[in-house]
mmCIF file of C-alpha atoms in Angstrom:
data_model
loop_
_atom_site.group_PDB
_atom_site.id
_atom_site.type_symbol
_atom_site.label_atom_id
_atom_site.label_comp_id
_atom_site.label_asym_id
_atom_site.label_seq_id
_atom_site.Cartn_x
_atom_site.Cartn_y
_atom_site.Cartn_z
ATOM 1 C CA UNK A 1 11.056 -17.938 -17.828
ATOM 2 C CA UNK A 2 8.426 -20.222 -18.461
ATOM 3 C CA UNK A 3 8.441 -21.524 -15.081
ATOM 4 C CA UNK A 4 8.224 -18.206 -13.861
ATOM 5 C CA UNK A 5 5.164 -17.798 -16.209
ATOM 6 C CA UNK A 6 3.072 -20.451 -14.958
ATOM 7 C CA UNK A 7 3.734 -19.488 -11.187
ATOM 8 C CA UNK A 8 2.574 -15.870 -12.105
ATOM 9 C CA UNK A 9 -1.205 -17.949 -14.113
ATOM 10 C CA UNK A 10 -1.620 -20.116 -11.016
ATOM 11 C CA UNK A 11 -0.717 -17.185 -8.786
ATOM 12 C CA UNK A 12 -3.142 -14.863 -10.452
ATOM 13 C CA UNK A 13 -6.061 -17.569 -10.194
ATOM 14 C CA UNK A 14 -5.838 -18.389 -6.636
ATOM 15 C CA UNK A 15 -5.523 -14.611 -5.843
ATOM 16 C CA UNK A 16 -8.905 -13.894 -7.697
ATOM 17 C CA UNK A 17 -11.102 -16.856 -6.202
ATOM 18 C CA UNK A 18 -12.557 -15.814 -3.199
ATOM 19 C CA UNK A 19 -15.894 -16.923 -0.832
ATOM 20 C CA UNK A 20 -19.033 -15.125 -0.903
ATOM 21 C CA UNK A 21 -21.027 -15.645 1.742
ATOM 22 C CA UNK A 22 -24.788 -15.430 1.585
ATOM 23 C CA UNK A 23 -27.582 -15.978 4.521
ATOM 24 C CA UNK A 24 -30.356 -18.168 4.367
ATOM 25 C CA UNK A 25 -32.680 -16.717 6.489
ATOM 26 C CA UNK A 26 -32.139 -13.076 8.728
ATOM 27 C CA UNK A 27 -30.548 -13.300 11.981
ATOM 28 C CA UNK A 28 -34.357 -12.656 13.291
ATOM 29 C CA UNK A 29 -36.103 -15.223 11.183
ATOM 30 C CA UNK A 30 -36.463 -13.564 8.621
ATOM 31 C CA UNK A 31 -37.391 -15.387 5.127
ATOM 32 C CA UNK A 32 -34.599 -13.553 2.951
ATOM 33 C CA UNK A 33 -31.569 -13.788 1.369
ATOM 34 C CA UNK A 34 -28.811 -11.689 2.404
ATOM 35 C CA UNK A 35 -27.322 -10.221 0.322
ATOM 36 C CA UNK A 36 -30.153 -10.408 -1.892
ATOM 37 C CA UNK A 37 -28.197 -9.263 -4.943
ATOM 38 C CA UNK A 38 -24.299 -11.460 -4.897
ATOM 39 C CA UNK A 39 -21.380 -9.938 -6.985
ATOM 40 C CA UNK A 40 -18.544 -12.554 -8.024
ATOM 41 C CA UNK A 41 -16.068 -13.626 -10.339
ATOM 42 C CA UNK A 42 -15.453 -16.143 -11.845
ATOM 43 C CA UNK A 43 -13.775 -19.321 -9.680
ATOM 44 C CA UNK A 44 -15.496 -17.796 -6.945
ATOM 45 C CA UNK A 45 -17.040 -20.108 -4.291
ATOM 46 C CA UNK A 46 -21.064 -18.873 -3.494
ATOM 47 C CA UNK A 47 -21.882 -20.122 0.074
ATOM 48 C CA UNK A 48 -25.231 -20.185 1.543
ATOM 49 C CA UNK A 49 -25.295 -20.495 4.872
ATOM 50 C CA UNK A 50 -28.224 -21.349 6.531
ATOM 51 C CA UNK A 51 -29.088 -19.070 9.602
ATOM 52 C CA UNK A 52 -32.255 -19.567 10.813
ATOM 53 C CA UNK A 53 -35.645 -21.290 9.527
ATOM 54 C CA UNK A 54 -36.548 -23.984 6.918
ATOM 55 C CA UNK A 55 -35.364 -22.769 3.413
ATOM 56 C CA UNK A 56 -34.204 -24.339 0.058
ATOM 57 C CA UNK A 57 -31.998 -22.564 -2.453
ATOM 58 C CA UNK A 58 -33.469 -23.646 -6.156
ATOM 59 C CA UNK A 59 -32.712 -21.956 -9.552
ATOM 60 C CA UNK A 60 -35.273 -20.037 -11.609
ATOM 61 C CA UNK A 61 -34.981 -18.585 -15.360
ATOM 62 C CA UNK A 62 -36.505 -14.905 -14.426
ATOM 63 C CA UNK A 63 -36.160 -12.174 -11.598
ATOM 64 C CA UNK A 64 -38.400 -12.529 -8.871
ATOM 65 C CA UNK A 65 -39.590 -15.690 -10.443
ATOM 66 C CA UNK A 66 -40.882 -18.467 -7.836
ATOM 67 C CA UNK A 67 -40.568 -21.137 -10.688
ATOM 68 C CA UNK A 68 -37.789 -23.587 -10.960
ATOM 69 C CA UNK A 69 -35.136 -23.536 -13.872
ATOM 70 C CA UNK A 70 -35.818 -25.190 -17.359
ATOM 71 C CA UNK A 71 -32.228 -26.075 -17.395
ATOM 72 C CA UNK A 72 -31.064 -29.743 -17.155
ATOM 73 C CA UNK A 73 -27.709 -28.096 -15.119
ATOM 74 C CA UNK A 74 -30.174 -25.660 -12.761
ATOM 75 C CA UNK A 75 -28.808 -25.886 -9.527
ATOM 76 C CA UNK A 76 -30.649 -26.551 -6.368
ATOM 77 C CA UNK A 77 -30.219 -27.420 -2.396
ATOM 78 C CA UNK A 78 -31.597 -30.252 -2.787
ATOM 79 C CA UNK A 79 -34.611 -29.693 -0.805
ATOM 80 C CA UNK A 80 -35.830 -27.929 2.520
ATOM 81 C CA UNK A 81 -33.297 -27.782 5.348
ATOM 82 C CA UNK A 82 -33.555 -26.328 8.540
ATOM 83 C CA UNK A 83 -30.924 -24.075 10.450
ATOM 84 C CA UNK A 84 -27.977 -24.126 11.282
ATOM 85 C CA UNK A 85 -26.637 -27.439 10.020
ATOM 86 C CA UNK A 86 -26.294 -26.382 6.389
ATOM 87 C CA UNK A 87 -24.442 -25.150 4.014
ATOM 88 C CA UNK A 88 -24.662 -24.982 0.049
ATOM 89 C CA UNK A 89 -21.446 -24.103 -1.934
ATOM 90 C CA UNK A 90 -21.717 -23.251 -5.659
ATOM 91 C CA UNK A 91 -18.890 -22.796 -7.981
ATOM 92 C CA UNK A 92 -19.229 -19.256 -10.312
ATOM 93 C CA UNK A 93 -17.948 -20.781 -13.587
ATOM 94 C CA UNK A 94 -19.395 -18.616 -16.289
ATOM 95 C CA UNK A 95 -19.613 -15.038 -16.648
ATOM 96 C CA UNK A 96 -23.628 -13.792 -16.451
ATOM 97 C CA UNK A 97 -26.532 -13.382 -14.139
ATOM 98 C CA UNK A 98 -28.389 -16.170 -12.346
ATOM 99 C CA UNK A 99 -31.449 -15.970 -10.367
ATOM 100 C CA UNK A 100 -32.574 -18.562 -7.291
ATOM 101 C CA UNK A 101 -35.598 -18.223 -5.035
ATOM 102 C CA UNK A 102 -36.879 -20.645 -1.422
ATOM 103 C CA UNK A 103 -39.055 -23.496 -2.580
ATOM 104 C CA UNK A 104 -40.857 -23.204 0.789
ATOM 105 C CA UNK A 105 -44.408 -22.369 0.045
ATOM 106 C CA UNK A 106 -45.034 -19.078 0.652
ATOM 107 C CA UNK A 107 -41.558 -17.913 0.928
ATOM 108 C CA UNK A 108 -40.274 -17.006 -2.388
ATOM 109 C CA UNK A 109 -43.988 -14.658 -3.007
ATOM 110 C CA UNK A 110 -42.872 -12.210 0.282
ATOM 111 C CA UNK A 111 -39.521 -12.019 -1.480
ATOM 112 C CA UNK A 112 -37.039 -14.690 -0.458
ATOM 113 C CA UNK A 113 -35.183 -14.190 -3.682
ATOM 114 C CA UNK A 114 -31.900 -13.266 -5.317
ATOM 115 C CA UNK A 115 -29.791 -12.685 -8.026
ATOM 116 C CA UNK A 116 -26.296 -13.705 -8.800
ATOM 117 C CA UNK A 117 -24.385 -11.534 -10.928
ATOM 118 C CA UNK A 118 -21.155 -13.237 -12.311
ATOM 119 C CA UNK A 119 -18.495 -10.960 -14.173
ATOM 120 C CA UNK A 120 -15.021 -10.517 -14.554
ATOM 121 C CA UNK A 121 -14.924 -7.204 -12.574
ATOM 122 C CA UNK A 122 -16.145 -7.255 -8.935
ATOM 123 C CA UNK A 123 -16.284 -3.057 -9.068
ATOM 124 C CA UNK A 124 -19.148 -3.252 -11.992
ATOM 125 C CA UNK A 125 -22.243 -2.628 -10.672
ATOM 126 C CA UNK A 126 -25.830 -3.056 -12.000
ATOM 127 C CA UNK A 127 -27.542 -0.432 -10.989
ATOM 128 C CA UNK A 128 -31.051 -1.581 -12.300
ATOM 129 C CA UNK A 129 -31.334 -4.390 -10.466
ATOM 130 C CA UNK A 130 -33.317 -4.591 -7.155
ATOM 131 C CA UNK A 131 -32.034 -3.873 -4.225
ATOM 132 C CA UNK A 132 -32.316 -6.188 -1.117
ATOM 133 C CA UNK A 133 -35.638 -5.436 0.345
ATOM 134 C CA UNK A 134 -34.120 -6.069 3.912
ATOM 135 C CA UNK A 135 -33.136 -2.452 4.166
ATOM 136 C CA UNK A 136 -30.011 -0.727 3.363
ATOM 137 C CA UNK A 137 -27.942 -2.904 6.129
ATOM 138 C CA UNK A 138 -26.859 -6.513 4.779
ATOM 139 C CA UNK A 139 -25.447 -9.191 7.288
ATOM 140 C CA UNK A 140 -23.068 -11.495 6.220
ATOM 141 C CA UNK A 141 -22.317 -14.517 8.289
ATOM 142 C CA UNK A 142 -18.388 -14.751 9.119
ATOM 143 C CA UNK A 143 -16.606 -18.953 9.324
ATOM 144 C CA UNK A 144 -17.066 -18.428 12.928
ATOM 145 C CA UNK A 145 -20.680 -17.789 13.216
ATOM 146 C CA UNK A 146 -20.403 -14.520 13.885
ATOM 147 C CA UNK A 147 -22.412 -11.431 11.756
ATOM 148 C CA UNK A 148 -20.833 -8.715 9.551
ATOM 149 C CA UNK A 149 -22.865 -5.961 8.928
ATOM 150 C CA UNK A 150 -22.028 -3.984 5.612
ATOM 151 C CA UNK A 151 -23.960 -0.893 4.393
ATOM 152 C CA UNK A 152 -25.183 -2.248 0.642
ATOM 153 C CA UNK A 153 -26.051 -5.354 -1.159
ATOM 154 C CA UNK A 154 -22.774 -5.218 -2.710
ATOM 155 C CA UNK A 155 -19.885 -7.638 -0.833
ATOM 156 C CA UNK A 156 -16.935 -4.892 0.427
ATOM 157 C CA UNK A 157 -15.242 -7.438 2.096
ATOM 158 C CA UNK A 158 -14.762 -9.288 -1.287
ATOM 159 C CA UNK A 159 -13.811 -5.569 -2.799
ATOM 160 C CA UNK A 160 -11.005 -4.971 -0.330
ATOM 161 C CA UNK A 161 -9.454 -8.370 -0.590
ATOM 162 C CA UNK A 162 -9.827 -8.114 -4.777
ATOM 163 C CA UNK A 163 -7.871 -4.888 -4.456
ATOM 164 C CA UNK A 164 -5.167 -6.340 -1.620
ATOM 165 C CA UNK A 165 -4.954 -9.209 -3.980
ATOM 166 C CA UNK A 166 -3.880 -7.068 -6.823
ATOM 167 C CA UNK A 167 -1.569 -5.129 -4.806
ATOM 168 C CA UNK A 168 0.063 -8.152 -4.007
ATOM 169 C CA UNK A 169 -0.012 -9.756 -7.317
ATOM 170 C CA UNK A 170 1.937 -6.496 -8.381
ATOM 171 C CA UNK A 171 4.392 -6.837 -5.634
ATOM 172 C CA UNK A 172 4.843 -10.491 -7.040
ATOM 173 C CA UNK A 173 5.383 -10.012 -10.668
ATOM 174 C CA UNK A 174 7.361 -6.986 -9.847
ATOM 175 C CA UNK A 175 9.771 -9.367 -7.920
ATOM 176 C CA UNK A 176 9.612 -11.618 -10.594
ATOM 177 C CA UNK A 177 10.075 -9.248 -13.399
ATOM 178 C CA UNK A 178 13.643 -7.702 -11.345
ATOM 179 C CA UNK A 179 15.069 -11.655 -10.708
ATOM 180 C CA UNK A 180 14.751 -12.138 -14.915
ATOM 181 C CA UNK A 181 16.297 -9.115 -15.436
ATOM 182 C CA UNK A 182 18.837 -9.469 -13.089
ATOM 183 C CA UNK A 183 19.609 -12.837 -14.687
ATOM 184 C CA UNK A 184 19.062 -12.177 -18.272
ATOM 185 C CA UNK A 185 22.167 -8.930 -17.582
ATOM 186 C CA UNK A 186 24.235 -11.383 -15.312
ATOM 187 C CA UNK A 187 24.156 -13.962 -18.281
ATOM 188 C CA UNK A 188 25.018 -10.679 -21.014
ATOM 189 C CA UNK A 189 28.074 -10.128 -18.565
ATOM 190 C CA UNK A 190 29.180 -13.576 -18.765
ATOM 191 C CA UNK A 191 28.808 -13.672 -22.713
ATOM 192 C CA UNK A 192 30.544 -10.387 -22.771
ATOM 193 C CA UNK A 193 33.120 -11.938 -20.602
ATOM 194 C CA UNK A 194 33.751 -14.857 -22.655
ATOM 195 C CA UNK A 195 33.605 -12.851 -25.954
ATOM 196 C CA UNK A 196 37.040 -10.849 -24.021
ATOM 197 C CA UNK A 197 38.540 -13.631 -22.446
ATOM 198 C CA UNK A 198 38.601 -15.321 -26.378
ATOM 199 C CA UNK A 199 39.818 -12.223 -28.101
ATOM 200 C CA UNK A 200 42.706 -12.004 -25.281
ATOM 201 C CA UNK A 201 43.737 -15.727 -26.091
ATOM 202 C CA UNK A 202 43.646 -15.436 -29.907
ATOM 203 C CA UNK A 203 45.837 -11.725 -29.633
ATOM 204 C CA UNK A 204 48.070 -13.761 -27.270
ATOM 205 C CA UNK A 205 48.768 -16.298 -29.843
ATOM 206 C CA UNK A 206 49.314 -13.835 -32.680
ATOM 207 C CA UNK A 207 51.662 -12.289 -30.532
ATOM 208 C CA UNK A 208 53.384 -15.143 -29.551
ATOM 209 C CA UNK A 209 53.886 -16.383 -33.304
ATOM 210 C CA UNK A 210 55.369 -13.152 -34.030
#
């Protein structure tokens, strides 16, 4: 049972952690972020993937804030990098909202900004925050190069594999749940089986005595 236990805990961990993409740069050379607002969990992998142009990805303490982070821990690219020999993976480890912004001067003040919002529920949305000021069509960049174009700032893809992931996570446990319960009344048989095979032997001996 135990064993089964920590199958279903690793199990339910790797289903969860999933890859958000997010574009450095617009497919036209655009200075944005896209999305400009990211949704993840935590354990979730945040990739930026440069696309076109010289950009940085730094860490700031405020929306729309084109000042680095305070924090010791801010994250940061690292400096400016140019397209499309880049990439910048960061780890969502606590629940809560971060913000980042391009170093590049001039950059960050037309709006190459974002927001990260980390939570335990991919289908709670913010509905205060900004929305991407590239228009109501994000782009997300696929492992082969190619462009996925979704209709909000808001990741489906990561939606739709959250929800497949439960389903399967149900089918799992559900299997797991019917093998212990099929064992736990196969071992109650053989008890019960025992328990008659012992009474038969002792009335067999009081029989044979008399």
């Amino acid at each position: 049972m135990l064993l089964n236990f920590l199958f279903l805990t690793v199990l339910i961990t790797c289903i969860h952690a999933s890859k958000v993409i997010v574009s450095v740069g617009g497919l036209k050379g655009e200075n944005i972020f896209v999305p400009q607002i990211i949704h993840a969990r935590v354990n979730d992998q945040i990739i930026f993937s440069w696309v076109s142009g010289s950009h940085s990805v730094v860490e700031s303490d405020l929306p729309r804030s084109c000042a680095k982070s305070a924090k010791a821990d801010a994250f940061s690219s690292g400096g400016e990098f140019t397209a499309p020999n880049k990439t910048m993976v960061l780890l969502a480890t606590d629940i809560g909202i971060k913000y980042f912004y391009c170093d590049v001067p001039g950059h960050c003040e037309n709006g190459m900004y974002g927001t990260i919002i980390i939570s335990d529920d991919l289908l709670t949305l913010t509905p205060t925050l900004e929305v991407s000021s590239a228009g109501p069509e994000s782009t997300l960049i696929n492992d082969n190069g190619s462009p996925l174009y979704f209709e909000s700032a808001q990741t489906p893809i990561i939606i739709i594999g959250t929800l497949v992931g439960a389903g399967v996570l149900i089918i799992v446990g559900s299997i797991l749940l019917y093998m212990y319960l099929k064992r736990e009344k196969k071992m109650k048989e053989q008890k019960i089986f025992s328990n008659d095979h012992n009474i038969f032997q002792i009335y067999s001996q009081v029989v044979t005595q008399e």
